[in-house]
Amino acid sequence: MVKTILVFLLVFGIIVIVHEFGHFYFAKRAGILVREFSIGFGPKLFYHRKGETTYTVRLLPVGGYVRMAGYEEEADLRAGMPVSLFLNEENKVEKIDLQNKLQSVDSVPIEVTNFDLEEKLFIEGRIEGQIDAIQTYQVTRTALLVEKDGTTLQIAPKDRQFQSASLINRMLTNFAGPLNNFILAIIAFILLAFVQGGVPSEEALVGNVQEDTPAAAANIESGDKILSIDNTEIESFRQMITIVGEAPETQRTFTIEKADGTIIEETIMPESVDNGQGEQVGRIGVEVSFDRSFFSKIKFGFTESWSIVSQIFVILGSFLTGGFSIDKLGGPVAIFATSQNVAQAGILGIINFIGFLSVNLGIMNLLPIPALDGGKLLLNIIEGIRKKPISEEKEGILTLIGVGFLLILMLAVTWNDIQTFFLN
């Protein structure tokens, strides 16, 4: 169980960090203030501040986010709130502490009456112990804001907020997360090809032949190609393994093309072996042939990623043609359950799982659903057509609808996963 948890955290953590780093990099590149880079949701476990950004790790490892200034943010500061101000030598505010703790001798305690931390950069309030005395303080552009949970963030002047960036930069920032997932998948599958020593043949080409097996007894050699089994045409090595596995201890007629082009027939009886799940399957003792060229390994990163993309689109298309099915979706519970098998598969299984999940996350985030990256991109496109953005009120409503839809979907998927993997 511990190993499964570690694999789950490793795989999910890598995918989320890479996804959010895409948003982070392009936001920084566009001059948008990134206030927080978080892995996980919920209460923070710890944080570290570097430059303008606070990096946090939070309790629930089910995602992450990049908190960009002015981007779906709620006001941190409100009128009537007691705060502590820390002033610099010029008597300007350089830190606003929202925590309700013992006052520092270096701070000025006030009850906020008015403030503007975006344009005019000031805060005013009643000084503690002086009911009628309202004092106004100028705030520096790089002043810090200590939230109630202790997280320290930088204030966000208007020109550093998300909406102040150009439309193309906002679109790039929204698209960068899924883009990074596709790049990660390509790199993962390239790495997989190098680690496993090559790319498995798409045909039923024989690689190594194990000693003292039915294949060795039938003089099958490396480089041979299985054309058919009992007149069933074989198109891939996986298909051949499936057919052989279905009938242990049963004689099968193999049509084989030798390396020199000669075609022969051999009668082979697959031996019966345990598949590790208490079931007996057939095995003849051959391994798939690998293309070990450098180019094929690089190419594999792109072809395998595209293959998964194609499969996902087929599934999404089936929702339109054959009706929606929750069984075709999986959430964190399904990922965790699968992590157990991945952990047993070792480093190759982990790398493959990273690539597979990264493609899935990239595609899912590009769906045109409000609150997802695809929904935000759709709003960007509409803004480009209209030559003006949708009002904040309407965008907020759309986002709320999207969040509600995703929450309901996630709960349904999670419950279905629990039933599938733990209750059945």
Coordinates of C-alpha atoms in Angstrom, one line a residue:
M1 CA 0.0 0.0 0.0
V2 CA 2.8 2.4 0.9
K3 CA 4.5 1.8 -2.5
T4 CA 1.1 2.4 -4.3
I5 CA 0.7 5.7 -2.4
L6 CA 4.2 6.8 -3.3
V7 CA 3.7 5.9 -7.0
F8 CA 0.4 7.8 -7.0
L9 CA 1.9 10.9 -5.4
L10 CA 4.9 10.8 -7.7
V11 CA 3.0 10.3 -11.0
F12 CA 0.2 12.8 -10.1
G13 CA 2.7 15.3 -8.7
I14 CA 4.9 15.3 -11.8
I15 CA 1.9 15.8 -14.1
V16 CA 0.3 18.6 -12.1
I17 CA 3.6 20.4 -11.6
V18 CA 4.4 20.3 -15.3
H19 CA 0.9 21.4 -16.2
E20 CA 0.9 24.3 -13.8
F21 CA 4.4 25.3 -14.7
G22 CA 3.1 25.9 -18.2
H23 CA 0.6 28.5 -16.9
F24 CA 3.3 29.9 -14.6
Y25 CA 6.0 30.4 -17.3
F26 CA 3.8 32.1 -19.8
A27 CA 2.1 34.3 -17.2
K28 CA 5.5 35.4 -16.0
R29 CA 6.6 35.9 -19.6
A30 CA 3.5 38.2 -20.2
G31 CA 4.3 40.3 -17.1
I32 CA 1.4 38.9 -15.1
L33 CA 2.0 38.7 -11.4
V34 CA 1.9 35.1 -10.2
R35 CA 1.0 35.3 -6.5
E36 CA 1.1 31.6 -5.7
F37 CA 2.1 28.3 -7.2
S38 CA 0.3 25.5 -5.3
I39 CA 0.5 21.7 -5.5
G40 CA -2.7 20.4 -4.0
F41 CA -5.8 22.0 -2.5
G42 CA -7.1 22.7 0.9
P43 CA -5.1 23.7 4.0
K44 CA -1.4 24.4 3.4
L45 CA 1.2 22.1 4.7
F46 CA 4.1 24.4 4.1
Y47 CA 5.2 27.2 1.8
H48 CA 8.3 29.0 0.6
R49 CA 8.4 32.4 -0.9
K50 CA 10.9 33.3 -3.7
G51 CA 10.8 36.5 -5.7
E52 CA 7.2 37.5 -6.4
T53 CA 5.7 34.1 -5.9
T54 CA 4.8 31.9 -2.9
Y55 CA 5.2 28.2 -3.5
T56 CA 2.8 26.1 -1.4
V57 CA 2.1 22.4 -0.8
R58 CA -1.5 21.8 0.3
L59 CA -3.2 18.9 2.0
L60 CA -5.3 17.3 -0.8
P61 CA -3.0 15.9 -3.6
V62 CA -5.7 16.0 -6.3
G63 CA -4.5 18.8 -8.5
G64 CA -2.9 22.2 -8.2
Y65 CA -3.2 25.8 -9.4
V66 CA -1.3 28.9 -10.3
R67 CA -2.8 31.9 -8.7
M68 CA -2.5 34.8 -11.1
A69 CA -3.3 38.4 -10.0
G70 CA -6.8 39.3 -10.9
Y71 CA -7.6 35.9 -12.2
E72 CA -10.7 34.5 -10.5
E73 CA -9.5 35.9 -7.2
E74 CA -11.7 36.9 -4.2
A75 CA -10.9 40.0 -2.2
D76 CA -8.4 39.2 0.6
L77 CA -9.1 42.4 2.4
R78 CA -12.4 43.9 3.5
A79 CA -13.7 47.0 5.2
G80 CA -14.1 46.5 8.9
M81 CA -11.3 43.9 9.1
P82 CA -8.7 44.4 11.8
V83 CA -5.2 44.3 10.3
S84 CA -1.6 45.1 11.2
L85 CA 0.4 47.4 9.0
F86 CA 4.2 47.3 8.7
L87 CA 5.8 50.5 7.5
N88 CA 9.1 51.2 5.8
E89 CA 11.4 54.1 6.4
E90 CA 9.3 56.3 4.1
N91 CA 6.2 55.6 6.2
K92 CA 4.7 53.5 3.4
V93 CA 3.0 50.1 4.0
E94 CA 5.3 47.2 3.0
K95 CA 3.3 44.5 4.6
I96 CA -0.4 44.0 5.6
D97 CA -1.0 41.2 8.1
L98 CA -4.6 39.8 8.1
Q99 CA -3.9 37.3 10.9
N100 CA -5.7 37.9 14.2
K101 CA -2.6 37.4 16.4
L102 CA -0.8 39.3 19.1
Q103 CA 0.3 42.7 17.7
S104 CA 4.0 43.3 17.0
V105 CA 5.6 46.3 18.5
D106 CA 6.7 47.2 14.9
S107 CA 3.2 47.2 13.5
V108 CA 0.3 49.7 13.3
P109 CA -3.0 48.0 14.2
I110 CA -6.0 49.5 12.4
E111 CA -9.6 48.6 11.5
V112 CA -9.9 49.0 7.7
T113 CA -12.4 51.6 6.5
N114 CA -11.2 51.9 2.9
F115 CA -8.5 50.7 0.6
D116 CA -7.3 50.4 -3.0
L117 CA -4.5 48.0 -3.7
E118 CA -4.9 48.0 -7.5
E119 CA -4.6 51.6 -8.7
K120 CA -4.3 54.3 -6.1
L121 CA -2.4 52.0 -3.7
F122 CA -3.6 53.1 -0.3
I123 CA -5.2 51.8 2.8
E124 CA -7.0 53.8 5.5
G125 CA -8.5 52.8 8.8
R126 CA -9.2 53.6 12.4
I127 CA -6.1 53.3 14.6
E128 CA -6.7 51.0 17.5
G129 CA -7.6 53.0 20.6
Q130 CA -8.5 56.1 18.6
I131 CA -12.1 55.8 17.5
D132 CA -12.4 59.1 15.6
A133 CA -8.8 59.0 14.2
I134 CA -8.8 57.7 10.6
Q135 CA -5.3 57.5 9.1
T136 CA -4.4 57.0 5.4
Y137 CA -1.3 55.2 4.4
Q138 CA 0.3 54.8 0.9
V139 CA 1.1 51.2 0.0
T140 CA 4.2 50.2 -2.0
R141 CA 3.7 48.3 -5.3
T142 CA 5.5 45.3 -3.9
A143 CA 3.8 45.2 -0.5
L144 CA 3.1 41.8 1.0
L145 CA -0.2 40.5 2.2
V146 CA -0.2 37.9 4.9
E147 CA -3.4 35.9 4.6
K148 CA -5.3 34.4 7.6
D149 CA -3.7 31.0 7.1
G150 CA -0.3 32.6 7.2
T151 CA 0.4 32.4 3.4
T152 CA 2.4 35.5 2.3
L153 CA 1.4 36.9 -1.1
Q154 CA 2.3 40.1 -3.0
I155 CA -0.4 42.7 -3.7
A156 CA -1.4 43.0 -7.4
P157 CA -1.4 46.5 -9.0
K158 CA -3.8 46.7 -11.9
D159 CA -1.1 46.7 -14.6
R160 CA 0.2 43.3 -13.3
Q161 CA -3.2 41.6 -13.3
F162 CA -4.2 38.9 -15.8
Q163 CA -6.8 41.1 -17.7
S164 CA -4.2 43.7 -18.3
A165 CA -2.1 41.4 -20.5
S166 CA -2.8 41.3 -24.2
L167 CA -5.3 38.8 -25.6
I168 CA -2.6 36.7 -27.3
N169 CA -0.6 36.4 -24.0
R170 CA -3.7 35.4 -22.1
M171 CA -4.5 32.8 -24.7
L172 CA -1.0 31.4 -24.5
T173 CA -1.1 31.4 -20.7
N174 CA -4.4 29.4 -20.8
F175 CA -3.1 27.0 -23.4
A176 CA 0.3 26.5 -21.8
G177 CA -0.9 24.0 -19.2
P178 CA -2.3 21.4 -21.7
L179 CA 0.6 22.1 -24.0
N180 CA 3.1 21.1 -21.3
N181 CA 1.2 17.9 -20.7
F182 CA 1.6 16.9 -24.3
I183 CA 5.3 17.8 -24.2
L184 CA 5.7 15.7 -21.0
A185 CA 3.9 12.8 -22.6
I186 CA 6.2 12.9 -25.7
I187 CA 9.3 13.1 -23.5
A188 CA 8.0 10.2 -21.3
F189 CA 7.4 7.9 -24.2
I190 CA 10.8 8.8 -25.7
L191 CA 12.4 8.0 -22.4
L192 CA 10.4 4.8 -22.2
A193 CA 11.7 3.7 -25.6
F194 CA 15.3 4.3 -24.5
V195 CA 14.9 2.6 -21.1
Q196 CA 13.3 -0.5 -22.5
G197 CA 15.9 -0.6 -25.3
G198 CA 13.8 0.1 -28.3
V199 CA 10.3 0.3 -29.7
P200 CA 8.1 -2.9 -29.8
S201 CA 7.2 -3.9 -33.4
E202 CA 3.6 -3.3 -34.4
E203 CA 3.7 -6.6 -36.3
A204 CA 3.9 -10.1 -34.9
L205 CA 7.7 -10.2 -35.2
V206 CA 9.5 -12.5 -32.9
G207 CA 12.4 -11.2 -30.9
N208 CA 14.0 -13.4 -28.3
V209 CA 12.9 -17.1 -28.1
Q210 CA 13.2 -18.5 -24.6
E211 CA 14.9 -21.9 -24.1
D212 CA 12.9 -25.1 -23.4
T213 CA 9.6 -23.6 -24.5
P214 CA 7.1 -24.7 -27.2
A215 CA 8.5 -22.0 -29.6
A216 CA 12.1 -23.3 -29.2
A217 CA 10.9 -26.9 -29.8
A218 CA 9.2 -25.7 -33.0
N219 CA 12.4 -24.1 -34.2
I220 CA 10.9 -20.6 -34.2
E221 CA 13.7 -18.0 -34.4
S222 CA 14.3 -14.3 -33.8
G223 CA 13.1 -12.4 -36.9
D224 CA 10.3 -14.8 -37.7
K225 CA 6.9 -13.3 -38.4
I226 CA 3.6 -15.0 -37.2
L227 CA 1.2 -14.7 -40.1
S228 CA -1.8 -16.6 -38.8
I229 CA -2.9 -19.0 -36.1
D230 CA -5.5 -21.6 -37.1
N231 CA -6.3 -19.6 -40.2
T232 CA -6.9 -16.4 -38.2
E233 CA -4.8 -13.7 -39.7
I234 CA -2.4 -12.1 -37.1
E235 CA -1.9 -8.4 -37.4
S236 CA 0.0 -7.6 -34.2
F237 CA 2.2 -9.3 -31.5
R238 CA -0.4 -8.4 -28.9
Q239 CA -3.2 -10.2 -30.9
M240 CA -0.9 -13.2 -31.2
I241 CA -0.3 -13.3 -27.4
T242 CA -4.1 -13.0 -26.8
I243 CA -5.0 -15.9 -29.1
V244 CA -2.2 -18.1 -27.6
G245 CA -3.3 -17.2 -24.1
E246 CA -6.9 -18.2 -24.6
A247 CA -6.1 -21.9 -25.2
P248 CA -3.4 -23.4 -23.0
E249 CA -2.5 -27.1 -23.7
T250 CA -4.3 -26.9 -27.0
Q251 CA -2.6 -27.6 -30.3
R252 CA -2.6 -24.6 -32.7
T253 CA -1.4 -24.4 -36.3
F254 CA 1.0 -21.5 -36.8
T255 CA 1.8 -20.1 -40.3
I256 CA 5.2 -18.5 -40.0
E257 CA 7.3 -16.4 -42.4
K258 CA 11.0 -17.1 -41.8
A259 CA 13.6 -14.3 -42.0
D260 CA 14.6 -15.5 -45.5
G261 CA 11.0 -15.2 -46.8
T262 CA 10.1 -18.9 -46.6
I263 CA 6.6 -19.6 -45.3
I264 CA 6.1 -22.7 -43.1
E265 CA 3.4 -24.2 -40.9
E266 CA 4.1 -25.6 -37.4
T267 CA 1.8 -27.3 -34.9
I268 CA 2.5 -25.9 -31.5
M269 CA 0.9 -26.6 -28.1
P270 CA 1.1 -23.6 -25.8
E271 CA 2.2 -24.5 -22.3
S272 CA -0.1 -23.6 -19.4
V273 CA 1.3 -20.9 -17.0
D274 CA -0.1 -18.8 -14.2
N275 CA -0.7 -15.2 -15.2
G276 CA -0.2 -13.9 -11.6
Q277 CA -3.9 -13.5 -11.0
G278 CA -4.7 -17.2 -10.4
E279 CA -5.6 -17.9 -14.0
Q280 CA -4.0 -20.3 -16.4
V281 CA -3.0 -18.9 -19.8
G282 CA -1.2 -20.3 -22.8
R283 CA 2.4 -19.3 -23.6
I284 CA 4.8 -20.4 -26.3
G285 CA 7.9 -18.5 -25.1
V286 CA 8.6 -15.7 -27.5
E287 CA 9.2 -12.0 -26.9
V288 CA 8.3 -9.1 -29.2
S289 CA 10.9 -7.8 -31.6
F290 CA 12.3 -4.3 -30.9
D291 CA 13.4 -1.6 -33.3
R292 CA 16.5 -0.3 -31.5
S293 CA 17.4 2.6 -33.9
F294 CA 17.8 6.1 -32.4
F295 CA 15.2 7.6 -34.8
S296 CA 12.6 5.0 -33.9
K297 CA 12.9 5.8 -30.2
I298 CA 12.5 9.5 -30.8
K299 CA 9.6 8.9 -33.2
F300 CA 7.9 6.7 -30.6
G301 CA 7.3 9.7 -28.3
F302 CA 5.1 11.3 -30.9
T303 CA 3.4 8.3 -32.4
E304 CA 2.4 6.8 -29.0
S305 CA 1.2 10.2 -27.7
W306 CA -0.9 10.6 -30.9
S307 CA -2.3 7.1 -30.5
I308 CA -3.6 7.9 -27.1
V309 CA -5.0 11.2 -28.3
S310 CA -6.9 9.3 -31.0
Q311 CA -8.2 6.8 -28.6
I312 CA -9.5 9.6 -26.3
F313 CA -11.3 11.2 -29.2
V314 CA -12.9 7.9 -30.1
I315 CA -14.2 7.7 -26.5
L316 CA -15.4 11.3 -26.5
G317 CA -17.1 10.7 -29.9
S318 CA -18.9 7.7 -28.5
F319 CA -20.5 9.9 -26.0
L320 CA -22.2 11.7 -28.8
T321 CA -23.1 8.7 -30.9
G322 CA -23.7 6.0 -28.3
G323 CA -24.7 8.0 -25.2
F324 CA -22.8 9.1 -22.2
S325 CA -21.3 6.4 -19.9
I326 CA -19.7 7.1 -16.6
D327 CA -17.8 3.8 -16.9
K328 CA -15.6 5.4 -19.6
L329 CA -14.3 8.0 -17.2
G330 CA -11.9 7.7 -14.3
G331 CA -10.8 10.1 -11.5
P332 CA -8.2 10.1 -8.7
V333 CA -9.6 6.9 -7.2
A334 CA -9.1 5.1 -10.5
I335 CA -5.6 6.5 -10.8
F336 CA -4.8 5.4 -7.3
A337 CA -6.2 1.9 -8.0
T338 CA -4.2 1.6 -11.2
S339 CA -1.1 2.8 -9.4
Q340 CA -0.9 -0.5 -7.6
N341 CA -0.3 -2.4 -10.9
V342 CA 2.0 0.4 -12.1
A343 CA 4.1 0.0 -8.9
Q344 CA 4.5 -3.7 -9.6
A345 CA 5.6 -3.0 -13.2
G346 CA 8.5 -1.0 -12.0
I347 CA 10.2 2.0 -13.7
L348 CA 8.8 1.2 -17.2
G349 CA 5.3 1.1 -15.8
I350 CA 5.7 4.4 -14.1
I351 CA 7.1 6.2 -17.1
N352 CA 4.3 4.8 -19.3
F353 CA 1.7 5.8 -16.8
I354 CA 3.0 9.3 -16.7
G355 CA 2.8 9.6 -20.4
F356 CA -0.7 8.1 -20.6
L357 CA -2.1 10.3 -17.8
S358 CA -0.4 13.4 -19.1
V359 CA -2.1 13.1 -22.5
N360 CA -5.4 12.5 -20.8
L361 CA -5.1 15.5 -18.6
G362 CA -4.1 17.7 -21.5
I363 CA -7.1 16.6 -23.6
M364 CA -9.6 16.9 -20.7
N365 CA -8.4 20.4 -19.9
L366 CA -8.9 21.5 -23.4
L367 CA -12.6 20.6 -23.4
P368 CA -14.7 23.8 -23.9
I369 CA -16.2 23.7 -20.4
P370 CA -16.2 26.8 -18.2
A371 CA -13.5 26.6 -15.4
L372 CA -11.3 24.4 -17.6
D373 CA -8.5 25.7 -19.8
G374 CA -10.6 24.9 -22.9
G375 CA -13.5 27.0 -21.6
K376 CA -11.2 29.9 -20.9
L377 CA -9.7 29.7 -24.3
L378 CA -13.3 29.7 -25.8
L379 CA -14.0 32.9 -23.9
N380 CA -10.7 34.3 -25.3
I381 CA -11.8 33.5 -28.8
I382 CA -15.2 35.0 -28.3
E383 CA -13.5 38.2 -27.0
G384 CA -11.3 38.3 -30.1
I385 CA -14.4 38.1 -32.3
R386 CA -16.4 40.6 -30.3
K387 CA -13.4 42.9 -29.9
K388 CA -14.2 43.2 -26.2
P389 CA -14.3 40.8 -23.3
I390 CA -17.4 39.3 -21.8
S391 CA -18.4 41.2 -18.6
E392 CA -16.9 39.9 -15.4
E393 CA -20.4 39.2 -14.1
K394 CA -21.3 36.9 -17.0
E395 CA -17.9 35.2 -17.0
G396 CA -18.3 34.6 -13.3
I397 CA -21.7 33.0 -13.8
L398 CA -20.3 30.8 -16.6
T399 CA -17.4 29.8 -14.4
L400 CA -19.7 29.0 -11.5
I401 CA -21.8 26.8 -13.8
G402 CA -18.7 25.0 -15.0
V403 CA -17.4 24.4 -11.5
G404 CA -20.8 23.0 -10.5
F405 CA -20.8 20.7 -13.5
L406 CA -17.3 19.5 -12.8
L407 CA -18.0 19.0 -9.1
I408 CA -21.0 16.9 -9.8
L409 CA -19.2 14.9 -12.5
M410 CA -16.2 14.4 -10.2
L411 CA -18.4 13.1 -7.4
A412 CA -20.2 10.7 -9.8
V413 CA -16.9 9.5 -11.3
T414 CA -15.4 9.0 -7.8
W415 CA -18.3 7.0 -6.5
N416 CA -18.3 4.9 -9.7
D417 CA -14.6 4.3 -9.2
I418 CA -15.0 3.3 -5.6
Q419 CA -17.7 0.8 -6.6
T420 CA -15.6 -0.6 -9.4
F421 CA -12.3 -1.0 -7.6
F422 CA -13.2 -1.5 -4.0
L423 CA -16.8 -2.6 -3.6
N424 CA -17.1 -5.2 -6.4

